[in-house]
XYZ file of C-alpha atoms in Angstrom:
539
model
C 0.000 0.000 0.000
C 1.378 3.389 -1.036
C 2.070 5.811 1.805
C 0.287 9.116 1.321
C 0.452 12.573 2.840
C -3.328 12.997 2.609
C -3.882 9.627 4.291
C -1.454 10.574 7.052
C -3.106 13.935 7.681
C -6.536 12.323 7.710
C -5.475 9.756 10.306
C -3.776 12.391 12.480
C -6.800 14.686 12.470
C -9.137 11.778 13.209
C -6.982 10.807 16.197
C -7.629 14.238 17.763
C -11.374 13.623 17.773
C -14.272 15.671 16.342
C -13.410 19.027 14.812
C -11.769 20.591 11.797
C -8.309 19.729 10.438
C -5.409 20.803 12.657
C -2.270 19.008 11.481
C -0.072 20.149 8.619
C 2.994 18.733 6.916
C 6.296 20.542 7.386
C 8.265 21.455 4.268
C 11.087 23.729 5.417
C 14.484 22.162 6.067
C 14.965 23.853 9.453
C 11.645 22.475 10.739
C 12.246 19.008 9.284
C 15.342 18.718 11.442
C 13.075 18.225 14.463
C 9.608 17.237 13.180
C 7.638 16.071 10.149
C 4.105 17.139 11.100
C 2.821 19.783 13.503
C -0.482 20.494 15.229
C -0.079 24.207 16.162
C -0.472 25.155 19.810
C -3.274 27.677 19.250
C -5.317 25.199 17.237
C -4.921 22.636 20.030
C -5.966 25.198 22.649
C -9.094 25.927 20.656
C -9.836 22.187 20.549
C -8.884 21.149 24.092
C -8.916 24.462 25.994
C -5.916 25.421 28.072
C -5.404 21.812 29.102
C -2.778 19.688 27.467
C -3.694 17.176 24.796
C -4.902 14.086 26.672
C -2.241 11.432 27.105
C -4.508 8.800 25.556
C -4.688 10.896 22.369
C -0.903 11.169 22.178
C -0.587 7.394 22.682
C -3.153 6.810 19.945
C -1.175 9.036 17.547
C 2.094 7.205 18.244
C 0.382 3.901 17.503
C -1.349 5.066 14.320
C -1.836 2.403 11.681
C -3.902 2.091 8.557
C -3.817 2.230 4.771
C -1.333 4.835 3.592
C -0.284 5.787 7.122
C 3.460 6.038 7.763
C 4.928 4.570 10.977
C 5.329 7.127 13.791
C 8.495 7.428 15.857
C 7.445 10.059 18.378
C 4.770 12.604 19.224
C 5.454 15.169 21.917
C 4.276 18.634 23.027
C 6.612 21.514 22.160
C 6.271 25.312 22.424
C 5.089 25.318 18.785
C 2.495 22.612 19.359
C 2.276 18.869 19.087
C 5.287 17.731 17.035
C 5.372 14.378 15.273
C 8.323 12.625 13.713
C 8.116 9.565 11.511
C 10.293 6.470 11.614
C 12.324 7.733 8.727
C 14.334 4.624 7.910
C 11.053 2.664 7.647
C 9.554 5.355 5.407
C 12.651 5.317 3.188
C 12.326 1.537 2.932
C 8.610 1.601 2.080
C 8.899 4.365 -0.522
C 12.192 3.446 -2.184
C 11.192 -0.206 -2.282
C 8.241 0.689 -4.513
C 9.443 3.637 -6.603
C 6.994 3.006 -9.454
C 4.031 3.639 -7.128
C 5.305 7.135 -6.283
C 6.565 8.180 -9.715
C 3.208 7.773 -11.449
C -0.278 9.271 -11.129
C -2.849 7.610 -8.905
C -5.091 5.861 -11.412
C -8.714 5.645 -10.189
C -10.452 2.283 -10.222
C -13.178 3.583 -12.540
C -12.792 5.898 -15.540
C -13.159 9.568 -14.748
C -15.593 12.034 -16.286
C -15.708 12.928 -19.966
C -14.237 16.321 -20.799
C -14.169 18.392 -23.973
C -11.261 20.825 -23.873
C -11.894 23.708 -26.254
C -9.099 26.166 -27.070
C -10.395 28.804 -29.541
C -6.897 30.261 -30.059
C -6.023 27.266 -32.240
C -8.433 28.316 -34.978
C -6.021 30.891 -36.361
C -2.528 30.808 -37.786
C 0.698 30.807 -35.740
C 1.715 34.272 -36.903
C -1.541 35.668 -35.496
C -1.130 33.928 -32.123
C -0.699 36.462 -29.328
C 1.256 35.568 -26.181
C -1.937 35.452 -24.115
C -3.360 32.950 -26.614
C -0.141 30.922 -26.535
C -0.541 30.752 -22.784
C -4.066 29.360 -23.202
C -2.772 26.744 -25.666
C -0.035 25.578 -23.281
C -2.450 25.460 -20.331
C -4.920 23.389 -22.374
C -2.197 20.972 -23.505
C -0.834 20.531 -19.976
C -4.322 20.028 -18.543
C -5.124 17.455 -21.226
C -2.000 15.457 -20.361
C -2.835 15.539 -16.640
C -6.419 14.423 -17.278
C -5.334 11.614 -19.620
C -2.896 10.357 -16.973
C -5.818 10.014 -14.542
C -7.975 8.047 -17.020
C -10.211 10.985 -17.834
C -11.514 10.651 -21.389
C -10.680 13.911 -23.177
C -11.630 15.294 -26.575
C -9.616 18.228 -27.912
C -11.333 20.922 -29.949
C -10.735 22.430 -32.437
C -8.861 20.175 -34.774
C -6.367 22.616 -36.283
C -6.896 23.590 -39.931
C -4.255 26.196 -40.652
C -1.514 24.389 -42.648
C 1.282 25.987 -40.591
C -0.199 25.373 -37.137
C 0.645 21.624 -36.814
C 4.339 22.349 -37.454
C 4.375 25.142 -34.882
C 2.592 22.990 -32.283
C 5.045 20.165 -32.932
C 7.849 22.653 -32.371
C 6.278 23.541 -29.012
C 5.705 19.852 -28.209
C 1.971 20.435 -27.956
C -0.050 17.322 -28.753
C -3.199 18.450 -30.593
C -5.214 16.831 -33.403
C -5.299 18.120 -36.971
C -8.529 18.447 -38.949
C -9.763 15.760 -41.302
C -13.234 16.920 -42.342
C -15.624 19.658 -41.316
C -18.622 18.904 -39.131
C -22.037 19.345 -40.730
C -23.742 22.656 -39.962
C -27.118 22.197 -41.699
C -29.174 21.501 -38.574
C -27.641 24.404 -36.699
C -28.128 26.725 -39.665
C -31.808 25.811 -39.908
C -32.336 26.440 -36.222
C -30.368 29.696 -36.409
C -32.442 30.966 -39.327
C -35.589 30.298 -37.309
C -34.205 32.269 -34.370
C -32.866 35.255 -36.320
C -34.127 38.720 -35.590
C -35.086 40.357 -38.919
C -32.687 43.077 -39.985
C -34.043 46.420 -41.081
C -32.092 46.219 -44.319
C -29.605 43.864 -45.896
C -26.839 46.443 -45.806
C -26.838 46.377 -41.990
C -25.202 42.935 -41.946
C -21.526 42.390 -42.776
C -20.648 39.958 -45.590
C -21.092 36.292 -44.606
C -23.442 37.042 -41.722
C -26.827 35.338 -41.511
C -28.301 37.709 -38.964
C -28.515 38.375 -35.237
C -29.802 36.152 -32.470
C -30.763 37.864 -29.230
C -29.411 36.219 -26.091
C -30.583 38.588 -23.384
C -33.289 36.237 -22.081
C -30.751 33.428 -21.780
C -28.416 35.644 -19.759
C -31.314 36.477 -17.445
C -32.361 32.834 -17.271
C -28.868 31.597 -16.430
C -28.443 34.411 -13.955
C -25.918 37.182 -14.087
C -24.450 35.945 -10.805
C -23.105 32.914 -12.666
C -20.514 35.117 -14.347
C -21.951 36.107 -17.721
C -21.231 39.652 -18.801
C -24.335 41.811 -18.192
C -23.612 43.700 -21.437
C -24.083 40.540 -23.463
C -27.154 41.210 -25.603
C -26.966 39.547 -29.010
C -24.748 37.476 -31.254
C -24.019 37.966 -34.941
C -24.413 34.533 -36.513
C -21.975 33.706 -39.313
C -21.096 30.551 -41.214
C -17.759 30.414 -39.378
C -19.511 30.609 -36.019
C -21.859 27.783 -36.975
C -18.826 25.690 -37.995
C -17.329 26.253 -34.532
C -20.573 25.150 -32.873
C -20.874 22.133 -35.168
C -17.417 20.899 -34.197
C -18.206 21.261 -30.489
C -21.551 19.564 -31.025
C -19.904 16.653 -32.819
C -17.299 16.246 -30.065
C -20.119 15.738 -27.579
C -22.492 13.658 -29.690
C -20.006 11.329 -31.365
C -17.816 10.512 -28.399
C -15.389 8.007 -29.827
C -13.266 5.518 -27.985
C -10.192 7.118 -26.516
C -7.496 5.159 -28.340
C -4.649 6.456 -26.194
C -6.177 4.895 -23.066
C -8.249 2.112 -24.575
C -11.378 3.419 -22.876
C -14.798 3.162 -24.471
C -17.393 5.854 -24.017
C -19.385 5.504 -20.824
C -22.867 3.892 -21.021
C -24.425 7.221 -20.051
C -22.468 9.096 -22.713
C -25.116 11.716 -23.311
C -24.621 15.459 -23.355
C -25.368 15.759 -19.643
C -22.590 13.318 -18.706
C -19.750 15.426 -20.078
C -18.234 18.761 -19.249
C -16.996 21.329 -21.740
C -14.082 23.483 -20.608
C -13.323 26.504 -22.776
C -9.680 27.503 -22.231
C -9.560 31.098 -23.391
C -7.408 34.194 -23.094
C -8.998 37.117 -21.304
C -9.419 38.887 -24.658
C -11.458 35.978 -26.053
C -13.804 35.440 -23.137
C -16.611 37.814 -24.137
C -16.931 36.197 -27.565
C -16.818 32.746 -25.969
C -19.689 33.654 -23.648
C -21.750 34.519 -26.728
C -20.845 31.155 -28.250
C -21.928 29.273 -25.099
C -25.326 30.909 -25.060
C -25.792 30.503 -28.800
C -25.060 26.775 -28.456
C -27.755 26.447 -25.808
C -30.110 28.507 -27.987
C -29.634 26.407 -31.118
C -29.054 22.923 -29.692
C -31.416 21.306 -27.176
C -28.738 18.667 -26.512
C -25.974 21.150 -25.647
C -24.097 20.175 -22.443
C -25.468 21.753 -19.310
C -21.961 22.080 -17.886
C -19.895 24.587 -19.817
C -17.062 26.172 -17.853
C -14.576 28.906 -18.712
C -10.927 28.671 -17.749
C -9.795 32.220 -18.432
C -6.054 32.814 -18.699
C -4.835 36.198 -17.499
C -2.989 38.699 -19.692
C 0.676 38.335 -20.620
C 2.765 41.482 -20.285
C 6.283 41.746 -21.685
C 8.729 43.891 -19.730
C 10.551 46.407 -21.934
C 9.066 45.200 -25.211
C 6.074 46.116 -27.370
C 2.878 44.176 -26.822
C 2.844 43.006 -30.432
C 5.289 40.113 -29.957
C 3.759 37.014 -31.554
C 4.143 33.426 -30.388
C 6.545 32.422 -33.236
C 8.671 35.535 -32.571
C 8.801 34.628 -28.884
C 9.931 31.087 -29.717
C 12.606 32.307 -32.141
C 13.897 34.754 -29.528
C 14.241 32.061 -26.874
C 15.808 29.642 -29.352
C 18.392 32.231 -30.420
C 19.218 32.950 -26.770
C 19.698 29.243 -26.003
C 22.009 28.806 -29.015
C 23.988 31.911 -28.095
C 24.411 30.856 -24.451
C 25.568 27.371 -25.482
C 28.051 28.783 -28.009
C 29.532 31.041 -25.318
C 29.706 28.164 -22.831
C 31.505 25.830 -25.230
C 33.435 28.484 -27.176
C 32.162 27.122 -30.486
C 29.116 27.293 -32.720
C 27.062 24.090 -32.639
C 24.544 25.127 -35.300
C 25.742 22.384 -37.671
C 25.443 19.612 -35.076
C 21.968 18.074 -35.444
C 22.041 16.349 -32.039
C 22.878 19.583 -30.239
C 20.296 21.529 -32.225
C 17.612 19.097 -31.051
C 18.749 19.687 -27.463
C 18.554 23.447 -28.031
C 14.998 23.082 -29.333
C 14.019 21.145 -26.208
C 15.661 23.766 -23.966
C 13.851 26.560 -25.815
C 10.473 24.895 -25.314
C 11.302 24.126 -21.667
C 12.098 27.793 -21.101
C 8.816 28.868 -22.663
C 6.653 26.309 -20.883
C 8.105 27.026 -17.451
C 7.669 30.755 -18.036
C 4.088 30.367 -19.205
C 2.948 27.675 -16.763
C 4.695 28.527 -13.476
C 2.118 31.209 -12.690
C -1.500 30.334 -11.866
C -3.324 30.623 -15.199
C -5.879 33.095 -13.892
C -3.182 35.589 -12.851
C -1.395 38.173 -14.966
C 1.968 36.985 -16.270
C 4.957 39.277 -16.670
C 7.639 38.033 -19.043
C 11.243 39.199 -18.894
C 12.943 38.601 -22.227
C 16.546 39.057 -21.062
C 19.108 36.325 -21.702
C 19.195 35.525 -17.954
C 15.885 33.686 -18.346
C 17.644 30.784 -20.087
C 20.630 30.421 -17.733
C 21.246 27.050 -16.070
C 22.383 28.969 -12.986
C 19.010 30.641 -12.459
C 17.000 28.374 -10.164
C 13.565 29.338 -11.505
C 13.923 28.430 -15.170
C 13.057 25.421 -17.275
C 16.677 25.329 -18.371
C 17.725 24.810 -14.748
C 15.337 21.867 -14.418
C 16.604 20.287 -17.642
C 20.193 20.833 -16.528
C 19.566 18.864 -13.344
C 17.794 16.177 -15.326
C 20.993 15.850 -17.375
C 23.102 15.754 -14.200
C 21.082 12.780 -12.958
C 21.543 11.015 -16.292
C 25.296 11.657 -16.151
C 25.471 10.279 -12.604
C 23.864 6.973 -13.550
C 25.923 6.741 -16.724
C 29.075 7.245 -14.628
C 28.010 4.456 -12.271
C 27.327 2.147 -15.218
C 30.729 2.817 -16.782
C 32.520 2.307 -13.453
C 30.619 -0.939 -12.870
C 31.602 -2.226 -16.310
C 35.218 -1.414 -15.471
C 34.919 -3.467 -12.287
C 35.195 -0.552 -9.857
C 31.693 -1.063 -8.429
C 29.545 -4.201 -8.102
C 26.248 -4.497 -9.944
C 23.229 -2.918 -8.276
C 21.962 -5.241 -5.522
C 18.261 -6.127 -4.988
C 16.437 -3.153 -3.499
C 15.128 -5.375 -0.686
C 18.724 -5.867 0.520
C 19.531 -2.148 0.822
C 20.030 -0.576 4.235
C 18.130 2.716 4.166
C 19.102 3.549 7.740
C 22.349 4.762 6.134
C 20.406 7.700 4.677
C 20.715 10.306 7.398
C 21.677 13.485 5.536
C 18.934 16.113 5.876
C 18.977 16.628 2.107
C 17.999 12.979 1.603
C 14.922 13.280 3.793
C 14.062 16.581 2.108
C 14.043 14.878 -1.309
C 11.933 11.966 -0.152
C 9.470 13.802 2.111
C 8.921 16.920 -0.005
C 9.223 15.472 -3.502
C 8.843 11.711 -3.888
C 6.236 10.975 -1.207
C 3.713 13.737 -2.135
C 4.171 13.542 -5.914
C 1.111 11.361 -6.735
C -1.143 13.663 -4.688
C 0.274 16.686 -6.514
C -0.561 15.129 -9.888
C -4.108 14.449 -8.690
C -4.514 18.089 -7.685
C -3.265 19.200 -11.111
C -5.933 17.091 -12.812
C -8.751 18.144 -10.467
C -11.586 19.899 -12.294
C -14.285 21.486 -10.098
C -17.093 19.910 -12.143
C -19.888 20.817 -9.738
C -18.646 24.267 -8.743
C -21.263 26.991 -9.194
C -20.802 29.733 -11.740
C -19.298 30.006 -15.180
C -15.618 30.206 -14.302
C -13.323 27.547 -12.920
C -9.771 27.596 -11.646
C -7.181 24.875 -12.102
C -3.720 24.332 -10.619
C -1.668 23.925 -13.772
C 1.186 25.867 -12.159
C 1.827 23.116 -9.602
C 3.948 20.770 -11.723
C 6.361 23.507 -12.859
C 6.777 24.865 -9.340
C 7.272 21.357 -8.011
C 9.950 20.505 -10.592
C 11.811 23.733 -9.878
C 11.819 23.046 -6.125
C 12.830 19.419 -6.683
C 15.712 20.574 -8.888
C 16.840 23.092 -6.268
C 16.799 20.451 -3.510
C 18.588 17.914 -5.696
C 21.197 20.452 -6.841
C 21.935 21.478 -3.255
C 22.285 17.837 -2.186
C 24.340 16.820 -5.229
C 26.736 19.729 -4.799
C 27.320 18.833 -1.149
C 27.323 15.007 -1.118
C 29.671 12.842 -3.154
C 27.425 10.013 -4.382
C 29.912 7.774 -6.186
C 32.538 7.422 -3.512
C 35.789 5.505 -3.474
C 35.371 1.865 -4.557
C 35.687 0.422 -1.057
C 33.313 -2.369 -0.007
C 32.414 -0.792 3.340
C 31.136 2.325 1.495
C 28.989 0.491 -1.053
C 25.959 0.164 1.245
C 25.459 3.901 1.611
C 26.274 4.514 -2.054
C 23.584 2.107 -3.254
C 21.002 3.507 -0.818
C 21.727 6.981 -2.175
C 21.575 5.800 -5.776
C 18.170 4.220 -5.131
C 16.957 7.520 -3.671
C 18.185 9.353 -6.758
C 16.603 6.732 -8.995
C 13.287 7.740 -7.444
C 14.110 11.426 -7.939
C 14.919 10.717 -11.591
C 11.648 8.842 -12.175
C 9.583 11.571 -10.523
C 11.385 14.213 -12.578
C 10.787 12.314 -15.818
C 7.083 11.888 -15.054
C 6.742 15.581 -14.253
C 8.461 16.558 -17.495
C 6.198 14.196 -19.447
C 3.195 16.108 -18.061
C 4.674 19.134 -19.843
C 5.436 17.266 -23.057
C 9.183 17.525 -22.417
C 11.648 14.647 -22.911
C 14.441 14.039 -20.380
C 17.893 15.126 -21.523
C 21.032 13.075 -21.024
C 23.394 16.029 -21.368
C 23.406 19.792 -21.903
């Protein structure tokens, strides 16, 4: 059974008796030197009054057992509150003996809900893609990967039609379908024509427009408190708009088997059983609200649950606001190539292997910049060369650099083993994890490996039943996690010599450390995969 932070917190809070949650997990290194969990003093006073926590409660906490609950070493009152420390060697053994369980998402027993992810920005061409729209595209792609990993059946709309967009998305390592054929619009057109408000004269309508449909009564019916703009009055119906609705309609009605997961559509695969999430830039939201209401107006089978994930604006420090997505990519790519040429004192532009690495680093830089901030918040981009430095601890380049350091470490061990300096890796069950007593080792396990599956679950959590039009998601969590993991690993790796002298009495600790770093590597690779980024073996 996998140990879990949520399971541990649930058991600890239950042991205190009726009341709200009190315990929290420590994350800072200075606190982890003395405790792993804390129930703050003031919270305990509110629960038990000025009296101390009953001795029977403390005894019950020390003896905690259950699914996902880690073994407890001690629980004692301190000035800060009730401090709990785990039996760390036992936790190391449980976690590092089952690395695969902690380096992968928690897959639910039953398939999750059905979700249509709609990203309107992908209907244009790359050269017209603003940075705020690029942000929406990257958020949608990351969310789709997280949902797929948790067995949520996802349809991606629109299928891109611009001939240059698939190449640009491939460059960005965004996995999105291309169009094959257009969805039929006849039924929607007939319904729209019946709903049109007669125009006073034909000249009042722009070319290609069929007429106007008034939506005011729908806004009032849905309720302005749900989040619809009160100024929303009518919608100009065009053939292009009907094509957009037809594609969304088809995604809901013709829910095909998800080939990537091997999941068939659910038995109740009607419109009410799925959720449509429109991932839009703040500039696109008003138009998308019109589209939502028009869909309900023209299609009796339109999904009842349509939610808007609105991405905040992207501001560029010291640059005009007209920078397009391809220009942004080319800028970052040029900076990566320049920095690498300076580092190695030679131009690597003719080396195809290095150029592929530079492309990965460029995309990593962009994705960490775009995704490390909560999508609803404004994003400020700094375009200076410092953003792509491996020495800066906040960048995607820094994360990829540490990924390469891990690869180099294990390659060094393999080469030394083949030369006879080290023995082959022993069975994990024979390792002595009590030899792991450096504070950096516990920091890596307790803050990164142990909570990783829960973090992935939070990334994929969609508030399906939340009231209102707008939803929030935590797509920033994976990037922030990978940056912190890389910082903790880098600090540990710089301080501790992993591959020590080839002396038999040192092998035990070396193998325990290598198994810990194996887990770090697997967690890092899984996190990068959620961003569509491959691990690098060298930089």
